[in-house]
Structure formats: C-alpha cells, structure tokens
C-alpha cells in the first residue's frame, strides 16, 4: 500500500512511510499505520475476515503548486484529500469521521493532519473489501 501510495500522489516531493519507521518528521510526509482489528468471521476457529483501521498522518510546510501558494494547513488539507481519495479509490478504504488538522507540536512551521480509515481484509486471499 505504501509503495502504491508513494507512486500515485502528485503532491510535490512527498514521501510515504510506515508510521513506525519515522524518527524525524521531514515534510512533506505521509505516514501510514495499520492497526489490526477484531475478527468478523471465524470459520473453524480461525479469523477469515478482519476489520482493520489505518491511521494516516500528513505533515506539510507552505508550498507552491502550479503557481498557487498554500499555507501549511491548506497544504495539509490538500495532501490529506489526495491521500484519502487514493485509499478509497484503489483499496476501498472508508474514512472514519473527519480528518483533524492542527499545527505540529514539535515544529510550529509544520501543518499536521490525522485521519482514520477502515477496511475488511480477507486473511486467506489478502483482498481488502470496502467497509460500510
């Protein structure tokens, strides 16, 4: 998922990484954290369908895109919108609630956005199904 997201985003110079691999935030950055969820179907006592949550965080500084200057928060919203559209279109992940945007606590020059997405995974085929 990280590789496809990295190759698909059009936001300038963005990096996409696993949440736990990031020790220093260097914007623009998207992190993805897959959080295993509860099993939904247990044939023979083994989980077959599992609903997972994915937390996406974006970090941005002010940026100029095609001649338009975006402040740190508008840039974060733009990057999150592009990321959310990709995750929904490509993987069928459903955003859970609204994204939250604020200034990154460790650097007042960085905008940060956080959103969660859900998807149901077939553990046998590794197919992700749209969650409703």
mmCIF file of N, CA and C in Angstrom:
data_model
loop_
_atom_site.group_PDB
_atom_site.id
_atom_site.type_symbol
_atom_site.label_atom_id
_atom_site.label_comp_id
_atom_site.label_asym_id
_atom_site.label_seq_id
_atom_site.Cartn_x
_atom_site.Cartn_y
_atom_site.Cartn_z
ATOM 1 N N UNK A 1 0.823 -1.183 0.000
ATOM 2 C CA UNK A 1 0.000 0.000 0.000
ATOM 3 C C UNK A 1 0.879 1.264 0.000
ATOM 4 N N UNK A 2 1.954 1.248 0.778
ATOM 5 C CA UNK A 2 2.853 2.401 0.856
ATOM 6 C C UNK A 2 3.500 2.668 -0.502
ATOM 7 N N UNK A 3 3.941 1.617 -1.182
ATOM 8 C CA UNK A 3 4.593 1.768 -2.488
ATOM 9 C C UNK A 3 3.623 2.366 -3.505
ATOM 10 N N UNK A 4 2.392 1.853 -3.551
ATOM 11 C CA UNK A 4 1.404 2.379 -4.492
ATOM 12 C C UNK A 4 1.056 3.825 -4.169
ATOM 13 N N UNK A 5 0.914 4.131 -2.896
ATOM 14 C CA UNK A 5 0.592 5.496 -2.497
ATOM 15 C C UNK A 5 1.723 6.445 -2.885
ATOM 16 N N UNK A 6 2.961 6.053 -2.604
ATOM 17 C CA UNK A 6 4.124 6.883 -2.945
ATOM 18 C C UNK A 6 4.171 7.173 -4.443
ATOM 19 N N UNK A 7 3.896 6.170 -5.263
ATOM 20 C CA UNK A 7 3.996 6.355 -6.714
ATOM 21 C C UNK A 7 2.783 7.067 -7.310
ATOM 22 N N UNK A 8 1.698 7.201 -6.550
ATOM 23 C CA UNK A 8 0.471 7.771 -7.095
ATOM 24 C C UNK A 8 0.211 9.219 -6.696
ATOM 25 N N UNK A 9 0.762 9.661 -5.581
ATOM 26 C CA UNK A 9 0.498 11.026 -5.129
ATOM 27 C C UNK A 9 1.195 12.038 -6.034
ATOM 28 N N UNK A 10 0.510 13.136 -6.317
ATOM 29 C CA UNK A 10 1.075 14.183 -7.166
ATOM 30 C C UNK A 10 1.597 15.360 -6.357
ATOM 31 N N UNK A 11 1.381 15.368 -5.055
ATOM 32 C CA UNK A 11 1.873 16.449 -4.193
ATOM 33 C C UNK A 11 3.396 16.495 -4.318
ATOM 34 N N UNK A 12 3.985 17.681 -4.515
ATOM 35 C CA UNK A 12 5.425 17.771 -4.801
ATOM 36 C C UNK A 12 6.325 17.221 -3.688
ATOM 37 N N UNK A 13 7.257 16.373 -4.078
ATOM 38 C CA UNK A 13 8.330 15.868 -3.201
ATOM 39 C C UNK A 13 7.860 15.119 -1.961
ATOM 40 N N UNK A 14 6.655 14.586 -1.984
ATOM 41 C CA UNK A 14 6.139 13.900 -0.799
ATOM 42 C C UNK A 14 6.777 12.521 -0.649
ATOM 43 N N UNK A 15 7.024 12.137 0.582
ATOM 44 C CA UNK A 15 7.496 10.795 0.923
ATOM 45 C C UNK A 15 6.376 10.093 1.678
ATOM 46 N N UNK A 16 6.229 8.794 1.463
ATOM 47 C CA UNK A 16 5.241 7.984 2.170
ATOM 48 C C UNK A 16 5.999 6.905 2.918
ATOM 49 N N UNK A 17 5.745 6.804 4.234
ATOM 50 C CA UNK A 17 6.486 5.849 5.054
ATOM 51 C C UNK A 17 5.568 5.173 6.060
ATOM 52 N N UNK A 18 6.015 4.020 6.526
ATOM 53 C CA UNK A 18 5.362 3.356 7.640
ATOM 54 C C UNK A 18 5.538 4.236 8.876
ATOM 55 N N UNK A 19 4.480 4.399 9.646
ATOM 56 C CA UNK A 19 4.494 5.273 10.819
ATOM 57 C C UNK A 19 5.672 4.981 11.746
ATOM 58 N N UNK A 20 5.930 3.704 11.993
ATOM 59 C CA UNK A 20 6.957 3.325 12.967
ATOM 60 C C UNK A 20 8.382 3.435 12.430
ATOM 61 N N UNK A 21 8.534 3.720 11.150
ATOM 62 C CA UNK A 21 9.880 3.869 10.590
ATOM 63 C C UNK A 21 10.363 5.322 10.635
ATOM 64 N N UNK A 22 9.514 6.232 11.077
ATOM 65 C CA UNK A 22 9.849 7.657 11.074
ATOM 66 C C UNK A 22 10.374 8.077 12.442
ATOM 67 N N UNK A 23 11.620 8.533 12.473
ATOM 68 C CA UNK A 23 12.174 9.056 13.724
ATOM 69 C C UNK A 23 12.188 10.582 13.716
ATOM 70 N N UNK A 24 12.289 11.179 12.532
ATOM 71 C CA UNK A 24 12.268 12.628 12.385
ATOM 72 C C UNK A 24 11.304 12.994 11.265
ATOM 73 N N UNK A 25 10.393 13.904 11.560
ATOM 74 C CA UNK A 25 9.419 14.348 10.563
ATOM 75 C C UNK A 25 10.069 15.367 9.638
ATOM 76 N N UNK A 26 10.090 15.041 8.342
ATOM 77 C CA UNK A 26 10.615 15.940 7.318
ATOM 78 C C UNK A 26 9.532 16.128 6.260
ATOM 79 N N UNK A 27 8.776 17.234 6.324
ATOM 80 C CA UNK A 27 7.685 17.459 5.375
ATOM 81 C C UNK A 27 8.192 17.701 3.955
ATOM 82 N N UNK A 28 7.357 17.423 2.950
ATOM 83 C CA UNK A 28 6.039 16.804 3.061
ATOM 84 C C UNK A 28 6.159 15.294 3.277
ATOM 85 N N UNK A 29 5.320 14.801 4.166
ATOM 86 C CA UNK A 29 5.397 13.399 4.576
ATOM 87 C C UNK A 29 4.001 12.855 4.831
ATOM 88 N N UNK A 30 3.776 11.619 4.405
ATOM 89 C CA UNK A 30 2.564 10.871 4.741
ATOM 90 C C UNK A 30 3.018 9.624 5.477
ATOM 91 N N UNK A 31 2.415 9.358 6.650
ATOM 92 C CA UNK A 31 2.708 8.106 7.350
ATOM 93 C C UNK A 31 1.443 7.263 7.390
ATOM 94 N N UNK A 32 1.640 5.961 7.375
ATOM 95 C CA UNK A 32 0.536 5.010 7.389
ATOM 96 C C UNK A 32 0.779 3.997 8.492
ATOM 97 N N UNK A 33 -0.221 3.832 9.357
ATOM 98 C CA UNK A 33 -0.139 2.894 10.471
ATOM 99 C C UNK A 33 -1.331 1.944 10.387
ATOM 100 N N UNK A 34 -1.058 0.668 10.119
ATOM 101 C CA UNK A 34 -2.124 -0.339 10.056
ATOM 102 C C UNK A 34 -2.331 -0.903 11.450
ATOM 103 N N UNK A 35 -3.563 -0.808 11.932
ATOM 104 C CA UNK A 35 -3.902 -1.287 13.273
ATOM 105 C C UNK A 35 -4.865 -2.465 13.150
ATOM 106 N N UNK A 36 -4.368 -3.660 13.440
ATOM 107 C CA UNK A 36 -5.225 -4.846 13.328
ATOM 108 C C UNK A 36 -6.470 -4.718 14.196
ATOM 109 N N UNK A 37 -7.570 -5.201 13.656
ATOM 110 C CA UNK A 37 -8.837 -5.105 14.363
ATOM 111 C C UNK A 37 -9.387 -6.458 14.748
ATOM 112 N N UNK A 38 -10.646 -6.441 15.099
ATOM 113 C CA UNK A 38 -11.324 -7.645 15.565
ATOM 114 C C UNK A 38 -11.743 -8.522 14.389
ATOM 115 N N UNK A 39 -11.661 -9.845 14.583
ATOM 116 C CA UNK A 39 -12.137 -10.758 13.539
ATOM 117 C C UNK A 39 -13.651 -10.655 13.378
ATOM 118 N N UNK A 40 -14.113 -10.757 12.139
ATOM 119 C CA UNK A 40 -15.544 -10.686 11.848
ATOM 120 C C UNK A 40 -16.123 -12.053 11.508
ATOM 121 N N UNK A 41 -15.306 -12.955 11.023
ATOM 122 C CA UNK A 41 -15.768 -14.278 10.605
ATOM 123 C C UNK A 41 -14.726 -15.290 11.038
ATOM 124 N N UNK A 42 -15.164 -16.321 11.770
ATOM 125 C CA UNK A 42 -14.226 -17.302 12.324
ATOM 126 C C UNK A 42 -14.596 -18.729 11.938
ATOM 127 N N UNK A 43 -14.497 -19.091 10.658
ATOM 128 C CA UNK A 43 -14.754 -20.491 10.318
ATOM 129 C C UNK A 43 -13.635 -21.360 10.887
ATOM 130 N N UNK A 44 -13.984 -22.470 11.451
ATOM 131 C CA UNK A 44 -13.008 -23.395 12.043
ATOM 132 C C UNK A 44 -12.160 -22.729 13.124
ATOM 133 N N UNK A 45 -12.681 -21.686 13.758
ATOM 134 C CA UNK A 45 -11.961 -21.033 14.847
ATOM 135 C C UNK A 45 -10.826 -20.126 14.413
ATOM 136 N N UNK A 46 -10.612 -19.983 13.107
ATOM 137 C CA UNK A 46 -9.540 -19.122 12.594
ATOM 138 C C UNK A 46 -10.150 -17.867 11.966
ATOM 139 N N UNK A 47 -9.550 -16.695 12.227
ATOM 140 C CA UNK A 47 -10.109 -15.478 11.623
ATOM 141 C C UNK A 47 -9.990 -15.509 10.103
ATOM 142 N N UNK A 48 -11.083 -15.255 9.422
ATOM 143 C CA UNK A 48 -11.090 -15.213 7.961
ATOM 144 C C UNK A 48 -11.249 -13.781 7.467
ATOM 145 N N UNK A 49 -12.149 -13.033 8.112
ATOM 146 C CA UNK A 49 -12.324 -11.623 7.794
ATOM 147 C C UNK A 49 -11.985 -10.800 9.029
ATOM 148 N N UNK A 50 -11.177 -9.763 8.829
ATOM 149 C CA UNK A 50 -10.756 -8.900 9.930
ATOM 150 C C UNK A 50 -10.963 -7.457 9.499
ATOM 151 N N UNK A 51 -11.570 -6.658 10.380
ATOM 152 C CA UNK A 51 -11.719 -5.234 10.072
ATOM 153 C C UNK A 51 -10.550 -4.478 10.684
ATOM 154 N N UNK A 52 -9.703 -3.921 9.827
ATOM 155 C CA UNK A 52 -8.536 -3.168 10.283
ATOM 156 C C UNK A 52 -8.791 -1.673 10.177
ATOM 157 N N UNK A 53 -8.066 -0.937 10.995
ATOM 158 C CA UNK A 53 -8.074 0.520 10.944
ATOM 159 C C UNK A 53 -6.708 0.973 10.459
ATOM 160 N N UNK A 54 -6.706 1.974 9.615
ATOM 161 C CA UNK A 54 -5.468 2.558 9.102
ATOM 162 C C UNK A 54 -5.449 4.023 9.515
ATOM 163 N N UNK A 55 -4.410 4.424 10.233
ATOM 164 C CA UNK A 55 -4.280 5.831 10.585
ATOM 165 C C UNK A 55 -3.280 6.479 9.642
ATOM 166 N N UNK A 56 -3.714 7.559 9.014
ATOM 167 C CA UNK A 56 -2.877 8.317 8.090
ATOM 168 C C UNK A 56 -2.567 9.662 8.736
ATOM 169 N N UNK A 57 -1.293 10.033 8.703
ATOM 170 C CA UNK A 57 -0.881 11.353 9.173
ATOM 171 C C UNK A 57 -0.133 12.036 8.039
ATOM 172 N N UNK A 58 -0.418 13.322 7.840
ATOM 173 C CA UNK A 58 0.294 14.113 6.838
ATOM 174 C C UNK A 58 0.977 15.277 7.538
ATOM 175 N N UNK A 59 2.138 15.631 7.032
ATOM 176 C CA UNK A 59 2.918 16.748 7.572
ATOM 177 C C UNK A 59 3.356 17.612 6.399
ATOM 178 N N UNK A 60 3.080 18.913 6.469
ATOM 179 C CA UNK A 60 3.416 19.808 5.364
ATOM 180 C C UNK A 60 3.923 21.147 5.879
ATOM 181 N N UNK A 61 4.654 21.821 5.010
ATOM 182 C CA UNK A 61 5.036 23.222 5.197
ATOM 183 C C UNK A 61 4.374 24.002 4.063
ATOM 184 N N UNK A 62 4.399 25.329 4.107
ATOM 185 C CA UNK A 62 3.854 26.076 2.972
ATOM 186 C C UNK A 62 4.516 25.632 1.665
ATOM 187 N N UNK A 63 3.712 25.583 0.598
ATOM 188 C CA UNK A 63 4.212 25.066 -0.673
ATOM 189 C C UNK A 63 3.526 25.792 -1.830
ATOM 190 N N UNK A 64 4.226 25.908 -2.947
ATOM 191 C CA UNK A 64 3.649 26.458 -4.171
ATOM 192 C C UNK A 64 3.418 25.301 -5.144
ATOM 193 N N UNK A 65 2.169 25.181 -5.604
ATOM 194 C CA UNK A 65 1.808 24.132 -6.555
ATOM 195 C C UNK A 65 1.142 24.800 -7.751
ATOM 196 N N UNK A 66 1.752 24.649 -8.910
ATOM 197 C CA UNK A 66 1.227 25.241 -10.145
ATOM 198 C C UNK A 66 0.939 26.734 -9.980
ATOM 199 N N UNK A 67 1.831 27.436 -9.288
ATOM 200 C CA UNK A 67 1.694 28.877 -9.126
ATOM 201 C C UNK A 67 0.798 29.324 -7.989
ATOM 202 N N UNK A 68 0.135 28.394 -7.320
ATOM 203 C CA UNK A 68 -0.707 28.732 -6.175
ATOM 204 C C UNK A 68 0.049 28.401 -4.898
ATOM 205 N N UNK A 69 0.107 29.375 -3.986
ATOM 206 C CA UNK A 69 0.806 29.164 -2.719
ATOM 207 C C UNK A 69 -0.205 28.687 -1.677
ATOM 208 N N UNK A 70 0.138 27.578 -1.017
ATOM 209 C CA UNK A 70 -0.696 27.011 0.040
ATOM 210 C C UNK A 70 0.042 27.153 1.361
ATOM 211 N N UNK A 71 -0.642 27.681 2.373
ATOM 212 C CA UNK A 71 -0.074 27.722 3.714
ATOM 213 C C UNK A 71 0.031 26.310 4.264
ATOM 214 N N UNK A 72 0.670 26.160 5.412
ATOM 215 C CA UNK A 72 0.911 24.818 5.964
ATOM 216 C C UNK A 72 -0.379 24.032 6.190
ATOM 217 N N UNK A 73 -1.446 24.690 6.657
ATOM 218 C CA UNK A 73 -2.684 23.963 6.938
ATOM 219 C C UNK A 73 -3.445 23.636 5.650
ATOM 220 N N UNK A 74 -3.487 24.579 4.713
ATOM 221 C CA UNK A 74 -4.140 24.292 3.427
ATOM 222 C C UNK A 74 -3.387 23.203 2.670
ATOM 223 N N UNK A 75 -2.062 23.213 2.779
ATOM 224 C CA UNK A 75 -1.260 22.161 2.143
ATOM 225 C C UNK A 75 -1.565 20.806 2.780
ATOM 226 N N UNK A 76 -1.708 20.781 4.109
ATOM 227 C CA UNK A 76 -2.038 19.527 4.805
ATOM 228 C C UNK A 76 -3.406 19.012 4.359
ATOM 229 N N UNK A 77 -4.370 19.913 4.240
ATOM 230 C CA UNK A 77 -5.706 19.504 3.784
ATOM 231 C C UNK A 77 -5.664 18.964 2.348
ATOM 232 N N UNK A 78 -4.897 19.633 1.496
ATOM 233 C CA UNK A 78 -4.778 19.194 0.096
ATOM 234 C C UNK A 78 -4.128 17.814 0.013
ATOM 235 N N UNK A 79 -3.055 17.601 0.760
ATOM 236 C CA UNK A 79 -2.368 16.308 0.745
ATOM 237 C C UNK A 79 -3.253 15.215 1.334
ATOM 238 N N UNK A 80 -3.986 15.516 2.408
ATOM 239 C CA UNK A 80 -4.882 14.518 3.007
ATOM 240 C C UNK A 80 -6.005 14.171 2.036
ATOM 241 N N UNK A 81 -6.556 15.165 1.351
ATOM 242 C CA UNK A 81 -7.644 14.897 0.402
ATOM 243 C C UNK A 81 -7.170 13.984 -0.720
ATOM 244 N N UNK A 82 -5.974 14.236 -1.230
ATOM 245 C CA UNK A 82 -5.437 13.390 -2.297
ATOM 246 C C UNK A 82 -5.177 11.972 -1.784
ATOM 247 N N UNK A 83 -4.629 11.868 -0.574
ATOM 248 C CA UNK A 83 -4.349 10.557 0.024
ATOM 249 C C UNK A 83 -5.644 9.791 0.269
ATOM 250 N N UNK A 84 -6.647 10.472 0.828
ATOM 251 C CA UNK A 84 -7.933 9.832 1.121
ATOM 252 C C UNK A 84 -8.605 9.343 -0.157
ATOM 253 N N UNK A 85 -8.567 10.148 -1.205
ATOM 254 C CA UNK A 85 -9.180 9.744 -2.479
ATOM 255 C C UNK A 85 -8.497 8.500 -3.033
ATOM 256 N N UNK A 86 -7.174 8.449 -2.946
ATOM 257 C CA UNK A 86 -6.441 7.280 -3.441
ATOM 258 C C UNK A 86 -6.801 6.031 -2.633
ATOM 259 N N UNK A 87 -6.794 6.143 -1.307
ATOM 260 C CA UNK A 87 -7.089 4.974 -0.462
ATOM 261 C C UNK A 87 -8.506 4.468 -0.696
ATOM 262 N N UNK A 88 -9.438 5.383 -0.959
ATOM 263 C CA UNK A 88 -10.806 4.975 -1.226
ATOM 264 C C UNK A 88 -10.934 4.355 -2.608
ATOM 265 N N UNK A 89 -10.352 4.998 -3.613
ATOM 266 C CA UNK A 89 -10.473 4.506 -4.992
ATOM 267 C C UNK A 89 -9.720 3.198 -5.220
ATOM 268 N N UNK A 90 -8.494 3.105 -4.740
ATOM 269 C CA UNK A 90 -7.634 1.946 -5.012
ATOM 270 C C UNK A 90 -7.931 0.769 -4.085
ATOM 271 N N UNK A 91 -8.150 1.059 -2.795
ATOM 272 C CA UNK A 91 -8.291 -0.017 -1.812
ATOM 273 C C UNK A 91 -9.674 -0.115 -1.186
ATOM 274 N N UNK A 92 -10.556 0.804 -1.501
ATOM 275 C CA UNK A 92 -11.897 0.758 -0.933
ATOM 276 C C UNK A 92 -11.942 1.088 0.546
ATOM 277 N N UNK A 93 -10.910 1.749 1.057
ATOM 278 C CA UNK A 93 -10.912 2.108 2.472
ATOM 279 C C UNK A 93 -11.896 3.249 2.705
ATOM 280 N N UNK A 94 -12.642 3.156 3.793
ATOM 281 C CA UNK A 94 -13.659 4.131 4.138
ATOM 282 C C UNK A 94 -13.140 5.020 5.254
ATOM 283 N N UNK A 95 -13.181 6.342 5.032
ATOM 284 C CA UNK A 95 -12.723 7.243 6.092
ATOM 285 C C UNK A 95 -13.700 7.192 7.246
ATOM 286 N N UNK A 96 -13.160 7.148 8.447
ATOM 287 C CA UNK A 96 -13.945 7.056 9.665
ATOM 288 C C UNK A 96 -13.920 8.419 10.358
ATOM 289 N N UNK A 97 -14.995 9.179 10.227
ATOM 290 C CA UNK A 97 -15.037 10.517 10.814
ATOM 291 C C UNK A 97 -14.275 11.522 9.967
ATOM 292 N N UNK A 98 -14.147 12.722 10.508
ATOM 293 C CA UNK A 98 -13.448 13.797 9.806
ATOM 294 C C UNK A 98 -11.968 13.780 10.141
ATOM 295 N N UNK A 99 -11.157 14.244 9.209
ATOM 296 C CA UNK A 99 -9.731 14.429 9.478
ATOM 297 C C UNK A 99 -9.580 15.607 10.437
ATOM 298 N N UNK A 100 -8.551 15.546 11.259
ATOM 299 C CA UNK A 100 -8.256 16.613 12.217
ATOM 300 C C UNK A 100 -6.959 17.278 11.779
ATOM 301 N N UNK A 101 -6.961 18.603 11.754
ATOM 302 C CA UNK A 101 -5.788 19.360 11.323
ATOM 303 C C UNK A 101 -5.376 20.342 12.409
ATOM 304 N N UNK A 102 -4.074 20.423 12.654
ATOM 305 C CA UNK A 102 -3.534 21.395 13.593
ATOM 306 C C UNK A 102 -2.050 21.589 13.315
ATOM 307 N N UNK A 103 -1.446 22.517 14.037
ATOM 308 C CA UNK A 103 -0.012 22.742 13.916
ATOM 309 C C UNK A 103 0.715 21.613 14.625
ATOM 310 N N UNK A 104 1.753 21.101 14.006
ATOM 311 C CA UNK A 104 2.549 20.018 14.589
ATOM 312 C C UNK A 104 3.216 20.530 15.862
ATOM 313 N N UNK A 105 3.030 19.821 16.950
ATOM 314 C CA UNK A 105 3.509 20.265 18.261
ATOM 315 C C UNK A 105 5.024 20.457 18.315
ATOM 316 N N UNK A 106 5.776 19.675 17.560
ATOM 317 C CA UNK A 106 7.240 19.758 17.605
ATOM 318 C C UNK A 106 7.828 20.829 16.694
ATOM 319 N N UNK A 107 7.000 21.421 15.816
ATOM 320 C CA UNK A 107 7.503 22.446 14.899
ATOM 321 C C UNK A 107 6.333 23.331 14.463
ATOM 322 N N UNK A 108 6.287 24.576 14.929
ATOM 323 C CA UNK A 108 5.158 25.450 14.590
ATOM 324 C C UNK A 108 5.074 25.820 13.111
ATOM 325 N N UNK A 109 6.085 25.491 12.326
ATOM 326 C CA UNK A 109 6.074 25.772 10.888
ATOM 327 C C UNK A 109 5.462 24.643 10.069
ATOM 328 N N UNK A 110 5.043 23.572 10.744
ATOM 329 C CA UNK A 110 4.534 22.378 10.062
ATOM 330 C C UNK A 110 3.053 22.186 10.377
ATOM 331 N N UNK A 111 2.256 21.950 9.325
ATOM 332 C CA UNK A 111 0.859 21.588 9.492
ATOM 333 C C UNK A 111 0.745 20.069 9.552
ATOM 334 N N UNK A 112 -0.179 19.589 10.374
ATOM 335 C CA UNK A 112 -0.350 18.141 10.561
ATOM 336 C C UNK A 112 -1.826 17.792 10.408
ATOM 337 N N UNK A 113 -2.096 16.703 9.713
ATOM 338 C CA UNK A 113 -3.450 16.186 9.592
ATOM 339 C C UNK A 113 -3.474 14.715 9.953
ATOM 340 N N UNK A 114 -4.557 14.285 10.610
ATOM 341 C CA UNK A 114 -4.710 12.887 11.014
ATOM 342 C C UNK A 114 -6.104 12.417 10.605
ATOM 343 N N UNK A 115 -6.167 11.254 9.968
ATOM 344 C CA UNK A 115 -7.451 10.656 9.602
ATOM 345 C C UNK A 115 -7.348 9.146 9.758
ATOM 346 N N UNK A 116 -8.484 8.538 10.017
ATOM 347 C CA UNK A 116 -8.536 7.073 10.126
ATOM 348 C C UNK A 116 -9.448 6.517 9.047
ATOM 349 N N UNK A 117 -9.059 5.332 8.581
ATOM 350 C CA UNK A 117 -9.789 4.635 7.530
ATOM 351 C C UNK A 117 -10.020 3.202 7.976
ATOM 352 N N UNK A 118 -11.086 2.589 7.464
ATOM 353 C CA UNK A 118 -11.397 1.195 7.783
ATOM 354 C C UNK A 118 -11.458 0.370 6.510
ATOM 355 N N UNK A 119 -11.111 -0.894 6.671
ATOM 356 C CA UNK A 119 -11.240 -1.837 5.576
ATOM 357 C C UNK A 119 -11.350 -3.241 6.138
ATOM 358 N N UNK A 120 -12.060 -4.106 5.441
ATOM 359 C CA UNK A 120 -12.209 -5.501 5.852
ATOM 360 C C UNK A 120 -11.269 -6.337 4.995
ATOM 361 N N UNK A 121 -10.409 -7.108 5.650
ATOM 362 C CA UNK A 121 -9.401 -7.902 4.942
ATOM 363 C C UNK A 121 -9.745 -9.378 5.035
ATOM 364 N N UNK A 122 -9.727 -10.040 3.882
ATOM 365 C CA UNK A 122 -9.847 -11.493 3.839
ATOM 366 C C UNK A 122 -8.446 -12.033 4.110
ATOM 367 N N UNK A 123 -8.255 -12.687 5.246
ATOM 368 C CA UNK A 123 -6.914 -13.119 5.649
ATOM 369 C C UNK A 123 -6.363 -14.237 4.770
ATOM 370 N N UNK A 124 -7.239 -14.934 4.055
ATOM 371 C CA UNK A 124 -6.774 -16.015 3.186
ATOM 372 C C UNK A 124 -6.289 -15.481 1.836
ATOM 373 N N UNK A 125 -7.047 -14.549 1.259
ATOM 374 C CA UNK A 125 -6.707 -14.023 -0.066
ATOM 375 C C UNK A 125 -5.982 -12.676 -0.003
ATOM 376 N N UNK A 126 -5.994 -12.036 1.162
ATOM 377 C CA UNK A 126 -5.423 -10.700 1.387
ATOM 378 C C UNK A 126 -6.116 -9.621 0.555
ATOM 379 N N UNK A 127 -7.353 -9.874 0.168
ATOM 380 C CA UNK A 127 -8.160 -8.879 -0.536
ATOM 381 C C UNK A 127 -8.784 -7.956 0.504
ATOM 382 N N UNK A 128 -8.764 -6.640 0.214
ATOM 383 C CA UNK A 128 -9.390 -5.658 1.098
ATOM 384 C C UNK A 128 -10.761 -5.322 0.525
ATOM 385 N N UNK A 129 -11.785 -5.421 1.379
ATOM 386 C CA UNK A 129 -13.150 -5.105 0.977
ATOM 387 C C UNK A 129 -13.574 -3.784 1.593
ATOM 388 N N UNK A 130 -14.400 -3.063 0.866
ATOM 389 C CA UNK A 130 -14.924 -1.789 1.349
ATOM 390 C C UNK A 130 -15.727 -2.019 2.629
ATOM 391 N N UNK A 131 -15.496 -1.171 3.605
ATOM 392 C CA UNK A 131 -16.216 -1.244 4.874
ATOM 393 C C UNK A 131 -17.344 -0.221 4.854
ATOM 394 N N UNK A 132 -18.493 -0.595 5.394
ATOM 395 C CA UNK A 132 -19.623 0.348 5.439
ATOM 396 C C UNK A 132 -19.980 0.701 6.858
#
